[in-house]
PDB file of C-alpha atoms in Angstrom:
ATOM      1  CA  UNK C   1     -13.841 -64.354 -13.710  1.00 50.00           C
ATOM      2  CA  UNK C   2     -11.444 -64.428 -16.536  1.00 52.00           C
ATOM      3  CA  UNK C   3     -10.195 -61.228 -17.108  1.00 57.00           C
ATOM      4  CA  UNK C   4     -11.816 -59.708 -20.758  1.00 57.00           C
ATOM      5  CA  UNK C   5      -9.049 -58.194 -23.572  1.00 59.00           C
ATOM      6  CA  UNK C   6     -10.439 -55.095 -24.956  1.00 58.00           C
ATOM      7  CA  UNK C   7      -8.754 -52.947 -27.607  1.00 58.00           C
ATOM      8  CA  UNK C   8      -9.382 -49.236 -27.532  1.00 61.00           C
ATOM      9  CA  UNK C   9     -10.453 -47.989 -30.360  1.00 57.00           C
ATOM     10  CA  UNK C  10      -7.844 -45.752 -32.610  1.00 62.00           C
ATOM     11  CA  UNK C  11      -7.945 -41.882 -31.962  1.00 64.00           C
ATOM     12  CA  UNK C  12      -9.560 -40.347 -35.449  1.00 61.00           C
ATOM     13  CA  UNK C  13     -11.179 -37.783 -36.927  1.00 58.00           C
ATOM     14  CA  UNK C  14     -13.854 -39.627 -37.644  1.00 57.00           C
ATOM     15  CA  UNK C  15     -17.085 -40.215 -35.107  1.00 66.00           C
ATOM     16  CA  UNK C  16     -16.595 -42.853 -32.148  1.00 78.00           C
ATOM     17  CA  UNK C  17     -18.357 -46.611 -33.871  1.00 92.00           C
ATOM     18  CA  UNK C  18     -21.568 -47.648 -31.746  1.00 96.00           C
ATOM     19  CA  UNK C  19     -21.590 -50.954 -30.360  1.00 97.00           C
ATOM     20  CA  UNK C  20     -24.925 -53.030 -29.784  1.00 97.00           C
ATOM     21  CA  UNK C  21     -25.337 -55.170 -26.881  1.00 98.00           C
ATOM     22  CA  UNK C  22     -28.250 -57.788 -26.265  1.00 97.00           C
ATOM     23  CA  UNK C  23     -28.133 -60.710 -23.932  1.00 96.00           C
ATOM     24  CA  UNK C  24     -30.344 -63.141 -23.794  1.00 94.00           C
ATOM     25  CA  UNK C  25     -32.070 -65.637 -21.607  1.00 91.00           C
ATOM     26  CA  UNK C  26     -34.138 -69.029 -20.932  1.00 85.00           C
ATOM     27  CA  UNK C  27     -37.678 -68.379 -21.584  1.00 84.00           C
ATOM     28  CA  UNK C  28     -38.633 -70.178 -18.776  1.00 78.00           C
ATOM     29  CA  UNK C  29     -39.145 -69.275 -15.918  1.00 71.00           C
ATOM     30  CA  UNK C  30     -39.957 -72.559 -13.643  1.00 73.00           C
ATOM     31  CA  UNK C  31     -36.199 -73.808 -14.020  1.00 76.00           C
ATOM     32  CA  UNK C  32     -34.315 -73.762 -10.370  1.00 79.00           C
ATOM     33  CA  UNK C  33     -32.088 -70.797  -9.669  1.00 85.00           C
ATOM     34  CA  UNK C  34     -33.747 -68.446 -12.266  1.00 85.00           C
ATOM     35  CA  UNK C  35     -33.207 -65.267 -10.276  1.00 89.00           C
ATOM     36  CA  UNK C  36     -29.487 -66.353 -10.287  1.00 91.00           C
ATOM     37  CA  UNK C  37     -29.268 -67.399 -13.756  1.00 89.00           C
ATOM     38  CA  UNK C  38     -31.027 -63.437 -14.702  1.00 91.00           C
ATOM     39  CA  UNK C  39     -28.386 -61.629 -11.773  1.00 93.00           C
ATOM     40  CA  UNK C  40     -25.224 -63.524 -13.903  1.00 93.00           C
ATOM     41  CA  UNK C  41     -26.728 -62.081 -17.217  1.00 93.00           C
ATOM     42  CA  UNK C  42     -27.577 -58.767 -15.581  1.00 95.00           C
ATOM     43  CA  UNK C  43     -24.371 -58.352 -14.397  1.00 94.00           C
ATOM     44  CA  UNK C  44     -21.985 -59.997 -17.033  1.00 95.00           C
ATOM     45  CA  UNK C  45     -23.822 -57.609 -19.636  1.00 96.00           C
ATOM     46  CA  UNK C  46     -23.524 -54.433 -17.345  1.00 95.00           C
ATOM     47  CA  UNK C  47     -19.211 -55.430 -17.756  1.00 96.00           C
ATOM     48  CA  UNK C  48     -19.698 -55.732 -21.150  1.00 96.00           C
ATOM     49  CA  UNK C  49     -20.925 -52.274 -21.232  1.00 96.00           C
ATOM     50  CA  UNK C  50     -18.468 -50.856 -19.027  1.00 96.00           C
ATOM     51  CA  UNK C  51     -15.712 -52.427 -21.380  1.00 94.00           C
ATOM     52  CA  UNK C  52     -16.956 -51.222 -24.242  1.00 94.00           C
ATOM     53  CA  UNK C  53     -17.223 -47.196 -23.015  1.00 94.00           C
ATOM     54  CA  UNK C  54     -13.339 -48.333 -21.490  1.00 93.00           C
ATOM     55  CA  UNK C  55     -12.513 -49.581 -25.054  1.00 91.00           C
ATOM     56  CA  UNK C  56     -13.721 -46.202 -26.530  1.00 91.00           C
ATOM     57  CA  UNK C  57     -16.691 -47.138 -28.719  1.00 94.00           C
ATOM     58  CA  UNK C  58     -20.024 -45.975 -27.362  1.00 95.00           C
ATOM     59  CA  UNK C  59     -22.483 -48.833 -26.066  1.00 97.00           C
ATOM     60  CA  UNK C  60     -25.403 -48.724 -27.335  1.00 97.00           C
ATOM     61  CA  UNK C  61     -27.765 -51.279 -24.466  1.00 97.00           C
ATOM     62  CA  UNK C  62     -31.429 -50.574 -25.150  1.00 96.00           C
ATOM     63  CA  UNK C  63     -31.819 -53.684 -22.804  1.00 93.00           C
ATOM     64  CA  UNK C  64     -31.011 -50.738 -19.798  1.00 91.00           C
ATOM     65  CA  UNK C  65     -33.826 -49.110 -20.936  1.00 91.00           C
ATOM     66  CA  UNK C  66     -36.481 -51.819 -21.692  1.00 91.00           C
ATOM     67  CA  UNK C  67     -35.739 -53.689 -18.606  1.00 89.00           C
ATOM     68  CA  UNK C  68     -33.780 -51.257 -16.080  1.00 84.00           C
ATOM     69  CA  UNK C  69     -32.017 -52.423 -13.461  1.00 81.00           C
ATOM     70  CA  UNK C  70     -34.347 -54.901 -11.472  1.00 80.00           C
ATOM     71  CA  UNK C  71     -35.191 -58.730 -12.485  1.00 81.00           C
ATOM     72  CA  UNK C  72     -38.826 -59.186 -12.938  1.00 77.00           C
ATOM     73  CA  UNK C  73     -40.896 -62.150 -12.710  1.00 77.00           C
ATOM     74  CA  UNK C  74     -37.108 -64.265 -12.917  1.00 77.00           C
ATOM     75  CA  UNK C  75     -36.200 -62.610 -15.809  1.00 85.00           C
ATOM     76  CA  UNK C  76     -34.015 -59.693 -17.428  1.00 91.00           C
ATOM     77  CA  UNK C  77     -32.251 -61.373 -20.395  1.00 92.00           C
ATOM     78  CA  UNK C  78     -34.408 -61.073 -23.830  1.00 93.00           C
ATOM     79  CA  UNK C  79     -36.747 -63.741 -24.823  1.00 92.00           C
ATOM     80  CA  UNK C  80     -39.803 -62.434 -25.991  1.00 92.00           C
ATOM     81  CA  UNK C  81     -40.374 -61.455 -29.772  1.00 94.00           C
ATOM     82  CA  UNK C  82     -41.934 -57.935 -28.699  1.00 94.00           C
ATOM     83  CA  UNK C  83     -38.758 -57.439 -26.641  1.00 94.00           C
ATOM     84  CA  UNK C  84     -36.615 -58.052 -29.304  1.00 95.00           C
ATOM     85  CA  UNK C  85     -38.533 -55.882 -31.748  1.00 96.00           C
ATOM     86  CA  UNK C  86     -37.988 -53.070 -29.916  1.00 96.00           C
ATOM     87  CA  UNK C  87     -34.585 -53.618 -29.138  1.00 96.00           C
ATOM     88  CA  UNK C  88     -34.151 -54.011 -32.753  1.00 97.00           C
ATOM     89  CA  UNK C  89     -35.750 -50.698 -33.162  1.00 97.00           C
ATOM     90  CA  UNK C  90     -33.154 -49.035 -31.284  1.00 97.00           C
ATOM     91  CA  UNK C  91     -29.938 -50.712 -32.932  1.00 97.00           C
ATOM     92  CA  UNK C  92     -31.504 -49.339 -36.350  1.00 96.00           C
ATOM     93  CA  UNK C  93     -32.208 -45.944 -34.680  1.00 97.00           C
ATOM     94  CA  UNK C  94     -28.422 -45.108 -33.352  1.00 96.00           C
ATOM     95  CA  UNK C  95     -27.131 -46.963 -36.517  1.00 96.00           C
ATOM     96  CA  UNK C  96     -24.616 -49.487 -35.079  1.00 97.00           C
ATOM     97  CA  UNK C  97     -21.331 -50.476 -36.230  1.00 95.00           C
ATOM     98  CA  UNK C  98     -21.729 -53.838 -35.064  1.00 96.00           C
ATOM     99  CA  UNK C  99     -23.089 -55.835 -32.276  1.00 97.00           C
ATOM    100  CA  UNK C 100     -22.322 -58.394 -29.772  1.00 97.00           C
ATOM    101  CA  UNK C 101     -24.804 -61.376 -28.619  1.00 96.00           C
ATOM    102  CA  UNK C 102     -24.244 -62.259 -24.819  1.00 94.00           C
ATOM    103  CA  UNK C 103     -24.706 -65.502 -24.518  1.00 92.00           C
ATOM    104  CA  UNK C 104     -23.953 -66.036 -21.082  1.00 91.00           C
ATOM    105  CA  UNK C 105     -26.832 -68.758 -20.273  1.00 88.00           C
ATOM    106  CA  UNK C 106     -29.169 -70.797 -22.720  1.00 84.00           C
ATOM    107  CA  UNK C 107     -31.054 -69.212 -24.909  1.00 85.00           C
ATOM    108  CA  UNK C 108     -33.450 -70.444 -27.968  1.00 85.00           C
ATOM    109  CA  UNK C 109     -31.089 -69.596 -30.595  1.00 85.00           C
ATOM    110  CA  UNK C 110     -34.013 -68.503 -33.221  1.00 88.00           C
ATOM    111  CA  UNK C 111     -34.580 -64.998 -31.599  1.00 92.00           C
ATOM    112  CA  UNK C 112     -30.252 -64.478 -32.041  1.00 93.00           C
ATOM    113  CA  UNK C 113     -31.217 -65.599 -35.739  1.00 90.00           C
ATOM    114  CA  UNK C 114     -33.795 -63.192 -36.208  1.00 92.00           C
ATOM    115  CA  UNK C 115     -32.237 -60.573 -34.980  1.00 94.00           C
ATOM    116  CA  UNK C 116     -29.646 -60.919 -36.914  1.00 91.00           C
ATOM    117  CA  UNK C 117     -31.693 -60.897 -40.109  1.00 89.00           C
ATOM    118  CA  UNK C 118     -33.117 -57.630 -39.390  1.00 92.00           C
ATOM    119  CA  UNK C 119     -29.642 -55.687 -38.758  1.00 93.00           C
ATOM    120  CA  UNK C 120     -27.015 -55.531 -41.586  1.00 89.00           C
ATOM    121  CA  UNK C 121     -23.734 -55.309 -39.032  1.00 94.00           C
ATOM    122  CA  UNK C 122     -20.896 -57.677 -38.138  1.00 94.00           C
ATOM    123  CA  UNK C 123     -21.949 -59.745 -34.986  1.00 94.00           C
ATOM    124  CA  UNK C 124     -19.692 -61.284 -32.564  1.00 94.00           C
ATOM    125  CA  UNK C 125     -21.512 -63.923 -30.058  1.00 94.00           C
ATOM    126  CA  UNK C 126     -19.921 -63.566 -26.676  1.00 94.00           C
ATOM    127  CA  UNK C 127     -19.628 -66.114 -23.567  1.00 91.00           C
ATOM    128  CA  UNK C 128     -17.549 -66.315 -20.272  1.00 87.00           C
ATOM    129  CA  UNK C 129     -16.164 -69.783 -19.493  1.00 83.00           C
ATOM    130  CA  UNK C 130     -18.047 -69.960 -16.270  1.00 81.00           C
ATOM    131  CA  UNK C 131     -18.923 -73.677 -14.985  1.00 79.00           C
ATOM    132  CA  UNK C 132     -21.769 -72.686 -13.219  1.00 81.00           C
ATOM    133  CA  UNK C 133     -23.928 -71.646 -16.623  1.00 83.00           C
ATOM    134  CA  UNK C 134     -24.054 -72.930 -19.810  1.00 77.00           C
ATOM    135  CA  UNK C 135     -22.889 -69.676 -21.722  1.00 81.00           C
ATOM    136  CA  UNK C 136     -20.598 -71.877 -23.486  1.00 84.00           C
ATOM    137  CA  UNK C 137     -23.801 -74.331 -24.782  1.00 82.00           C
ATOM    138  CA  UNK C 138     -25.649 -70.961 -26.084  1.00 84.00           C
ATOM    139  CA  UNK C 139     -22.665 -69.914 -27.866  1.00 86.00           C
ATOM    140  CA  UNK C 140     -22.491 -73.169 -29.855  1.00 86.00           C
ATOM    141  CA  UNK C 141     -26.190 -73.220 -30.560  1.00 85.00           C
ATOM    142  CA  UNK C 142     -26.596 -69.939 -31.555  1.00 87.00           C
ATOM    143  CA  UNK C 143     -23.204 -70.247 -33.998  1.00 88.00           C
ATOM    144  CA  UNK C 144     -24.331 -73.131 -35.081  1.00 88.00           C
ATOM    145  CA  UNK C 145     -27.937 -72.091 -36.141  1.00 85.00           C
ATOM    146  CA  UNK C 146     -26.302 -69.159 -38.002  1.00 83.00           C
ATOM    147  CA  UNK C 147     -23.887 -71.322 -39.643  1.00 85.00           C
ATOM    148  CA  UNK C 148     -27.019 -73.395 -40.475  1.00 78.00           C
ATOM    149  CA  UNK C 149     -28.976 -70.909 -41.517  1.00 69.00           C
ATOM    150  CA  UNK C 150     -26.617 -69.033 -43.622  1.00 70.00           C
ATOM    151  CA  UNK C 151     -25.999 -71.240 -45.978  1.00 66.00           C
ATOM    152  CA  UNK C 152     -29.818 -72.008 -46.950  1.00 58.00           C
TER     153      UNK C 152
END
């Protein structure tokens, strides 16, 4: 795994910035190695996290909450509208700085979108060059379909 470049966040006065994180996943759930494919996001995102607190900013990962530590039914990444309302929810709750999309596998790119409607922050979409899943084909579709969308 390619190491990850964090920057720690300047010592101030001011409050420590709260970072979202959301990954998400392939709704479906027939696709071979599915378990795999939700262990990889599990445990890429759970990094993320860790390098975030390292960094200095506190993580804010309602997915830990809404789906805990153990894949069920082949899936922890978000792909459900109801899941992503109430993640929503939370981001609007702590009041985040800014957030960061895993995109670690593919994803439908429209629940990114929406999201991203909803919350007024800077939002950074986030992949690890890993041959084995297509993070790097979720990136693109997801930048692309805000690209797209943006400029409607």
């Amino acid at each position: 795994m390619i190491p990850i470049k964090t920057y720690k966040q300047k010592k101030s006065n001011l409050p420590q910035r709260k970072i979202g994180l959301i990954s998400f996943t392939d709704p479906r759930r027939e696709v071979k190695l599915a378990y795999k494919r939700e262990k990889y996001i599990k445990d890429t995102h759970q990094k993320i996290v860790k390098e975030i607190r390292k960094a200095g900013f506190i993580a804010i990962d309602p997915q830990k909450e809404l789906k805990g530590d153990e894949i069920i039914d082949q899936k922890w990444g978000i792909s459900e509208l109801s899941e992503l309302d109430y993640v929503e929810k939370q981001f609007q709750k702590e009041n985040i700085a800014g957030l960061i999309i895993g995109c670690f596998s593919w994803n439908e790119p429209d629940l990114p979108h929406l999201l991203a409607k909803k919350l007024s922050v800077p939002i950074a979409l986030l992949t690890i060059n890993n041959p084995q899943w297509p993070g790097v084909t979720a990136l693109t579709s997801t930048g692309a379909s805000f690209w797209q969308l943006s400029s409607v």
